Amino acid sequence: MAVHCPSCGAALAPDQRYCLSCGTRVADFRVDWMALLATAPPPVAGASAAAADGGLPSPRVAAALVLGVLAFGSVVGDAATGASA
C-alpha cells in the first residue's frame, strides 16, 4: 500500500509519522501527552530538604577541600623529591 505525503506527494512508509522531504506530520501522536500533563502528580514538599541532606557540599566547602588537597600534594611532592629551599 503506497502512502504519499499530502503536502509534497513524496512516498512514505506505512508507519512513517513525518515526511522526510518537507517535514510535514502525516500521522497522529503515539502518546496523548496532554492527558499525561493533566495527570502529573504534584511535586513532593519534602523533596528539596531530602536532596539538601545527601547532596554535594557547598561551593565554599568544595573550594576549601580542593585547596587542602593541593597543599597536601605540594608538601608530599617536596618531601618525596628531597627539594629544600
mmCIF file of N, CA and C in Angstrom:
data_model
loop_
_atom_site.group_PDB
_atom_site.id
_atom_site.type_symbol
_atom_site.label_atom_id
_atom_site.label_comp_id
_atom_site.label_asym_id
_atom_site.label_seq_id
_atom_site.Cartn_x
_atom_site.Cartn_y
_atom_site.Cartn_z
ATOM 1 N N MET A 1 0.847 -1.177 0.000
ATOM 2 C CA MET A 1 0.000 0.000 0.000
ATOM 3 C C MET A 1 0.890 1.237 0.000
ATOM 4 N N ALA A 2 0.853 2.022 -1.020
ATOM 5 C CA ALA A 2 1.676 3.217 -1.150
ATOM 6 C C ALA A 2 1.008 4.394 -0.442
ATOM 7 N N VAL A 3 1.776 5.029 0.426
ATOM 8 C CA VAL A 3 1.292 6.198 1.156
ATOM 9 C C VAL A 3 2.111 7.386 0.670
ATOM 10 N N HIS A 4 1.448 8.506 0.444
ATOM 11 C CA HIS A 4 2.127 9.700 -0.048
ATOM 12 C C HIS A 4 1.850 10.873 0.884
ATOM 13 N N CYS A 5 2.817 11.784 0.956
ATOM 14 C CA CYS A 5 2.683 12.987 1.775
ATOM 15 C C CYS A 5 1.602 13.882 1.187
ATOM 16 N N PRO A 6 0.681 14.386 2.012
ATOM 17 C CA PRO A 6 -0.358 15.284 1.497
ATOM 18 C C PRO A 6 0.192 16.642 1.064
ATOM 19 N N SER A 7 1.351 17.051 1.565
ATOM 20 C CA SER A 7 1.906 18.356 1.214
ATOM 21 C C SER A 7 2.729 18.325 -0.062
ATOM 22 N N CYS A 8 3.667 17.364 -0.158
ATOM 23 C CA CYS A 8 4.583 17.376 -1.294
ATOM 24 C C CYS A 8 4.445 16.156 -2.201
ATOM 25 N N GLY A 9 3.708 15.140 -1.783
ATOM 26 C CA GLY A 9 3.481 13.961 -2.610
ATOM 27 C C GLY A 9 4.595 12.934 -2.573
ATOM 28 N N ALA A 10 5.570 13.083 -1.677
ATOM 29 C CA ALA A 10 6.668 12.119 -1.576
ATOM 30 C C ALA A 10 6.150 10.797 -1.026
ATOM 31 N N ALA A 11 6.785 9.708 -1.442
ATOM 32 C CA ALA A 11 6.397 8.381 -0.972
ATOM 33 C C ALA A 11 6.803 8.216 0.488
ATOM 34 N N LEU A 12 5.919 7.591 1.271
ATOM 35 C CA LEU A 12 6.150 7.374 2.693
ATOM 36 C C LEU A 12 5.979 5.894 3.026
ATOM 37 N N ALA A 13 6.656 5.454 4.073
ATOM 38 C CA ALA A 13 6.440 4.111 4.601
ATOM 39 C C ALA A 13 5.117 4.104 5.358
ATOM 40 N N PRO A 14 4.469 2.945 5.486
ATOM 41 C CA PRO A 14 3.177 2.910 6.180
ATOM 42 C C PRO A 14 3.236 3.372 7.636
ATOM 43 N N ASP A 15 4.364 3.168 8.320
ATOM 44 C CA ASP A 15 4.456 3.561 9.722
ATOM 45 C C ASP A 15 5.205 4.884 9.931
ATOM 46 N N GLN A 16 5.465 5.616 8.871
ATOM 47 C CA GLN A 16 6.214 6.871 8.947
ATOM 48 C C GLN A 16 5.306 7.984 9.457
ATOM 49 N N ARG A 17 5.800 8.769 10.441
ATOM 50 C CA ARG A 17 4.982 9.829 11.024
ATOM 51 C C ARG A 17 5.297 11.206 10.468
ATOM 52 N N TYR A 18 6.489 11.393 9.887
ATOM 53 C CA TYR A 18 6.880 12.671 9.307
ATOM 54 C C TYR A 18 7.396 12.444 7.894
ATOM 55 N N CYS A 19 7.151 13.400 7.028
ATOM 56 C CA CYS A 19 7.679 13.339 5.663
ATOM 57 C C CYS A 19 9.150 13.733 5.711
ATOM 58 N N LEU A 20 10.009 12.925 5.097
ATOM 59 C CA LEU A 20 11.436 13.222 5.089
ATOM 60 C C LEU A 20 11.783 14.336 4.112
ATOM 61 N N SER A 21 10.908 14.623 3.172
ATOM 62 C CA SER A 21 11.183 15.674 2.191
ATOM 63 C C SER A 21 10.810 17.060 2.705
ATOM 64 N N CYS A 22 9.606 17.189 3.263
ATOM 65 C CA CYS A 22 9.145 18.521 3.674
ATOM 66 C C CYS A 22 8.948 18.665 5.184
ATOM 67 N N GLY A 23 8.960 17.561 5.950
ATOM 68 C CA GLY A 23 8.829 17.636 7.398
ATOM 69 C C GLY A 23 7.407 17.684 7.913
ATOM 70 N N THR A 24 6.426 17.519 7.068
ATOM 71 C CA THR A 24 5.032 17.577 7.494
ATOM 72 C C THR A 24 4.672 16.345 8.304
ATOM 73 N N ARG A 25 3.920 16.543 9.397
ATOM 74 C CA ARG A 25 3.437 15.416 10.193
ATOM 75 C C ARG A 25 2.327 14.736 9.414
ATOM 76 N N VAL A 26 2.428 13.417 9.245
ATOM 77 C CA VAL A 26 1.434 12.684 8.467
ATOM 78 C C VAL A 26 0.704 11.644 9.305
ATOM 79 N N ALA A 27 1.008 11.535 10.604
ATOM 80 C CA ALA A 27 0.334 10.581 11.486
ATOM 81 C C ALA A 27 0.051 11.253 12.818
ATOM 82 N N ASP A 28 -0.786 10.629 13.615
ATOM 83 C CA ASP A 28 -1.136 11.160 14.928
ATOM 84 C C ASP A 28 -0.004 10.897 15.927
ATOM 85 N N PHE A 29 -0.093 11.568 17.081
ATOM 86 C CA PHE A 29 0.845 11.322 18.158
ATOM 87 C C PHE A 29 0.672 9.907 18.675
ATOM 88 N N ARG A 30 1.760 9.266 19.088
ATOM 89 C CA ARG A 30 1.664 7.923 19.659
ATOM 90 C C ARG A 30 1.164 7.965 21.091
ATOM 91 N N VAL A 31 1.490 9.024 21.805
ATOM 92 C CA VAL A 31 1.106 9.170 23.202
ATOM 93 C C VAL A 31 0.294 10.451 23.340
ATOM 94 N N ASP A 32 -0.784 10.382 24.117
ATOM 95 C CA ASP A 32 -1.588 11.579 24.373
ATOM 96 C C ASP A 32 -0.897 12.378 25.474
ATOM 97 N N TRP A 33 0.025 13.259 25.088
ATOM 98 C CA TRP A 33 0.844 13.969 26.055
ATOM 99 C C TRP A 33 0.062 15.006 26.842
ATOM 100 N N MET A 34 -1.031 15.505 26.298
ATOM 101 C CA MET A 34 -1.860 16.454 27.053
ATOM 102 C C MET A 34 -2.496 15.765 28.257
ATOM 103 N N ALA A 35 -2.931 14.510 28.077
ATOM 104 C CA ALA A 35 -3.507 13.760 29.192
ATOM 105 C C ALA A 35 -2.438 13.453 30.240
ATOM 106 N N LEU A 36 -1.214 13.196 29.799
ATOM 107 C CA LEU A 36 -0.135 12.930 30.742
ATOM 108 C C LEU A 36 0.202 14.167 31.566
ATOM 109 N N LEU A 37 0.168 15.332 30.942
ATOM 110 C CA LEU A 37 0.440 16.564 31.678
ATOM 111 C C LEU A 37 -0.662 16.872 32.682
ATOM 112 N N ALA A 38 -1.883 16.546 32.327
ATOM 113 C CA ALA A 38 -3.010 16.827 33.212
ATOM 114 C C ALA A 38 -3.006 15.920 34.435
ATOM 115 N N THR A 39 -2.458 14.721 34.305
ATOM 116 C CA THR A 39 -2.476 13.773 35.417
ATOM 117 C C THR A 39 -1.143 13.674 36.136
ATOM 118 N N ALA A 40 -0.216 14.607 35.903
ATOM 119 C CA ALA A 40 1.092 14.563 36.555
ATOM 120 C C ALA A 40 0.924 14.798 38.051
ATOM 121 N N PRO A 41 1.615 14.028 38.880
ATOM 122 C CA PRO A 41 1.482 14.221 40.328
ATOM 123 C C PRO A 41 2.118 15.535 40.763
ATOM 124 N N PRO A 42 1.609 16.146 41.809
ATOM 125 C CA PRO A 42 2.201 17.399 42.285
ATOM 126 C C PRO A 42 3.577 17.119 42.889
ATOM 127 N N PRO A 43 4.466 18.111 42.903
ATOM 128 C CA PRO A 43 5.791 17.899 43.480
ATOM 129 C C PRO A 43 5.690 17.616 44.973
ATOM 130 N N VAL A 44 6.592 16.796 45.468
ATOM 131 C CA VAL A 44 6.610 16.433 46.884
ATOM 132 C C VAL A 44 7.245 17.576 47.668
ATOM 133 N N ALA A 45 6.623 17.948 48.794
ATOM 134 C CA ALA A 45 7.082 19.100 49.559
ATOM 135 C C ALA A 45 8.436 18.858 50.209
ATOM 136 N N GLY A 46 8.725 17.646 50.659
ATOM 137 C CA GLY A 46 9.977 17.365 51.353
ATOM 138 C C GLY A 46 11.114 16.973 50.433
ATOM 139 N N ALA A 47 10.931 17.041 49.143
ATOM 140 C CA ALA A 47 11.964 16.581 48.218
ATOM 141 C C ALA A 47 13.197 17.474 48.272
ATOM 142 N N SER A 48 13.033 18.787 48.391
ATOM 143 C CA SER A 48 14.198 19.672 48.398
ATOM 144 C C SER A 48 15.006 19.501 49.681
ATOM 145 N N ALA A 49 14.351 19.255 50.815
ATOM 146 C CA ALA A 49 15.073 19.052 52.070
ATOM 147 C C ALA A 49 15.847 17.741 52.032
ATOM 148 N N ALA A 50 15.280 16.712 51.433
ATOM 149 C CA ALA A 50 15.969 15.430 51.341
ATOM 150 C C ALA A 50 17.166 15.536 50.416
ATOM 151 N N ALA A 51 17.060 16.301 49.339
ATOM 152 C CA ALA A 51 18.175 16.462 48.409
ATOM 153 C C ALA A 51 19.298 17.264 49.056
ATOM 154 N N ALA A 52 18.969 18.220 49.907
ATOM 155 C CA ALA A 52 19.983 19.027 50.554
ATOM 156 C C ALA A 52 20.786 18.208 51.566
ATOM 157 N N ASP A 53 20.180 17.232 52.196
ATOM 158 C CA ASP A 53 20.878 16.432 53.193
ATOM 159 C C ASP A 53 21.917 15.519 52.566
ATOM 160 N N GLY A 54 21.608 14.912 51.428
ATOM 161 C CA GLY A 54 22.525 13.960 50.827
ATOM 162 C C GLY A 54 23.210 14.481 49.588
ATOM 163 N N GLY A 55 23.182 15.782 49.361
ATOM 164 C CA GLY A 55 23.724 16.359 48.136
ATOM 165 C C GLY A 55 25.206 16.670 48.244
ATOM 166 N N LEU A 56 25.680 17.463 47.319
ATOM 167 C CA LEU A 56 27.082 17.876 47.284
ATOM 168 C C LEU A 56 27.336 18.961 48.322
ATOM 169 N N PRO A 57 28.610 19.136 48.728
ATOM 170 C CA PRO A 57 28.915 20.210 49.670
ATOM 171 C C PRO A 57 28.740 21.577 49.019
ATOM 172 N N SER A 58 28.677 22.591 49.843
ATOM 173 C CA SER A 58 28.519 23.946 49.323
ATOM 174 C C SER A 58 29.778 24.340 48.542
ATOM 175 N N PRO A 59 29.676 25.332 47.669
ATOM 176 C CA PRO A 59 30.853 25.750 46.890
ATOM 177 C C PRO A 59 32.031 26.178 47.763
ATOM 178 N N ARG A 60 31.769 26.806 48.889
ATOM 179 C CA ARG A 60 32.851 27.242 49.776
ATOM 180 C C ARG A 60 33.579 26.037 50.368
ATOM 181 N N VAL A 61 32.834 25.023 50.791
ATOM 182 C CA VAL A 61 33.451 23.813 51.342
ATOM 183 C C VAL A 61 34.224 23.077 50.252
ATOM 184 N N ALA A 62 33.667 23.012 49.050
ATOM 185 C CA ALA A 62 34.353 22.341 47.943
ATOM 186 C C ALA A 62 35.661 23.051 47.609
ATOM 187 N N ALA A 63 35.670 24.384 47.609
ATOM 188 C CA ALA A 63 36.896 25.134 47.329
ATOM 189 C C ALA A 63 37.938 24.888 48.412
ATOM 190 N N ALA A 64 37.509 24.834 49.675
ATOM 191 C CA ALA A 64 38.450 24.568 50.768
ATOM 192 C C ALA A 64 39.041 23.171 50.643
ATOM 193 N N LEU A 65 38.243 22.210 50.248
ATOM 194 C CA LEU A 65 38.749 20.847 50.059
ATOM 195 C C LEU A 65 39.764 20.781 48.927
ATOM 196 N N VAL A 66 39.490 21.470 47.832
ATOM 197 C CA VAL A 66 40.428 21.484 46.700
ATOM 198 C C VAL A 66 41.747 22.127 47.119
ATOM 199 N N LEU A 67 41.691 23.247 47.828
ATOM 200 C CA LEU A 67 42.917 23.900 48.286
ATOM 201 C C LEU A 67 43.690 23.006 49.249
ATOM 202 N N GLY A 68 42.989 22.303 50.116
ATOM 203 C CA GLY A 68 43.651 21.378 51.038
ATOM 204 C C GLY A 68 44.360 20.250 50.310
ATOM 205 N N VAL A 69 43.712 19.698 49.297
ATOM 206 C CA VAL A 69 44.332 18.622 48.517
ATOM 207 C C VAL A 69 45.560 19.143 47.777
ATOM 208 N N LEU A 70 45.485 20.334 47.200
ATOM 209 C CA LEU A 70 46.638 20.905 46.501
ATOM 210 C C LEU A 70 47.801 21.172 47.461
ATOM 211 N N ALA A 71 47.506 21.694 48.644
ATOM 212 C CA ALA A 71 48.557 21.950 49.629
ATOM 213 C C ALA A 71 49.198 20.649 50.088
ATOM 214 N N PHE A 72 48.385 19.640 50.345
ATOM 215 C CA PHE A 72 48.912 18.337 50.750
ATOM 216 C C PHE A 72 49.787 17.749 49.646
ATOM 217 N N GLY A 73 49.360 17.874 48.408
ATOM 218 C CA GLY A 73 50.147 17.366 47.294
ATOM 219 C C GLY A 73 51.478 18.077 47.158
ATOM 220 N N SER A 74 51.505 19.386 47.409
ATOM 221 C CA SER A 74 52.761 20.132 47.349
ATOM 222 C C SER A 74 53.723 19.679 48.436
ATOM 223 N N VAL A 75 53.217 19.496 49.645
ATOM 224 C CA VAL A 75 54.061 19.061 50.753
ATOM 225 C C VAL A 75 54.609 17.672 50.492
ATOM 226 N N VAL A 76 53.782 16.762 50.069
ATOM 227 C CA VAL A 76 54.227 15.391 49.782
ATOM 228 C C VAL A 76 55.189 15.383 48.607
ATOM 229 N N GLY A 77 54.933 16.190 47.585
ATOM 230 C CA GLY A 77 55.844 16.259 46.441
ATOM 231 C C GLY A 77 57.213 16.781 46.830
ATOM 232 N N ASP A 78 57.257 17.814 47.664
ATOM 233 C CA ASP A 78 58.548 18.323 48.125
ATOM 234 C C ASP A 78 59.289 17.292 48.984
ATOM 235 N N ALA A 79 58.577 16.596 49.835
ATOM 236 C CA ALA A 79 59.208 15.594 50.699
ATOM 237 C C ALA A 79 59.707 14.411 49.876
ATOM 238 N N ALA A 80 58.989 14.039 48.849
ATOM 239 C CA ALA A 80 59.385 12.886 48.045
ATOM 240 C C ALA A 80 60.593 13.173 47.185
ATOM 241 N N THR A 81 60.740 14.390 46.702
ATOM 242 C CA THR A 81 61.882 14.710 45.831
ATOM 243 C C THR A 81 63.089 15.178 46.621
ATOM 244 N N GLY A 82 62.884 15.490 47.881
ATOM 245 C CA GLY A 82 64.008 15.940 48.713
ATOM 246 C C GLY A 82 64.415 17.376 48.422
ATOM 247 N N ALA A 83 63.563 18.134 47.822
ATOM 248 C CA ALA A 83 63.880 19.520 47.481
ATOM 249 C C ALA A 83 63.852 20.364 48.735
ATOM 250 N N SER A 84 64.863 21.189 48.896
ATOM 251 C CA SER A 84 64.890 22.117 50.022
ATOM 252 C C SER A 84 65.195 23.502 49.494
ATOM 253 N N ALA A 85 64.491 24.486 50.040
ATOM 254 C CA ALA A 85 64.675 25.833 49.515
ATOM 255 C C ALA A 85 65.690 26.603 50.274
#
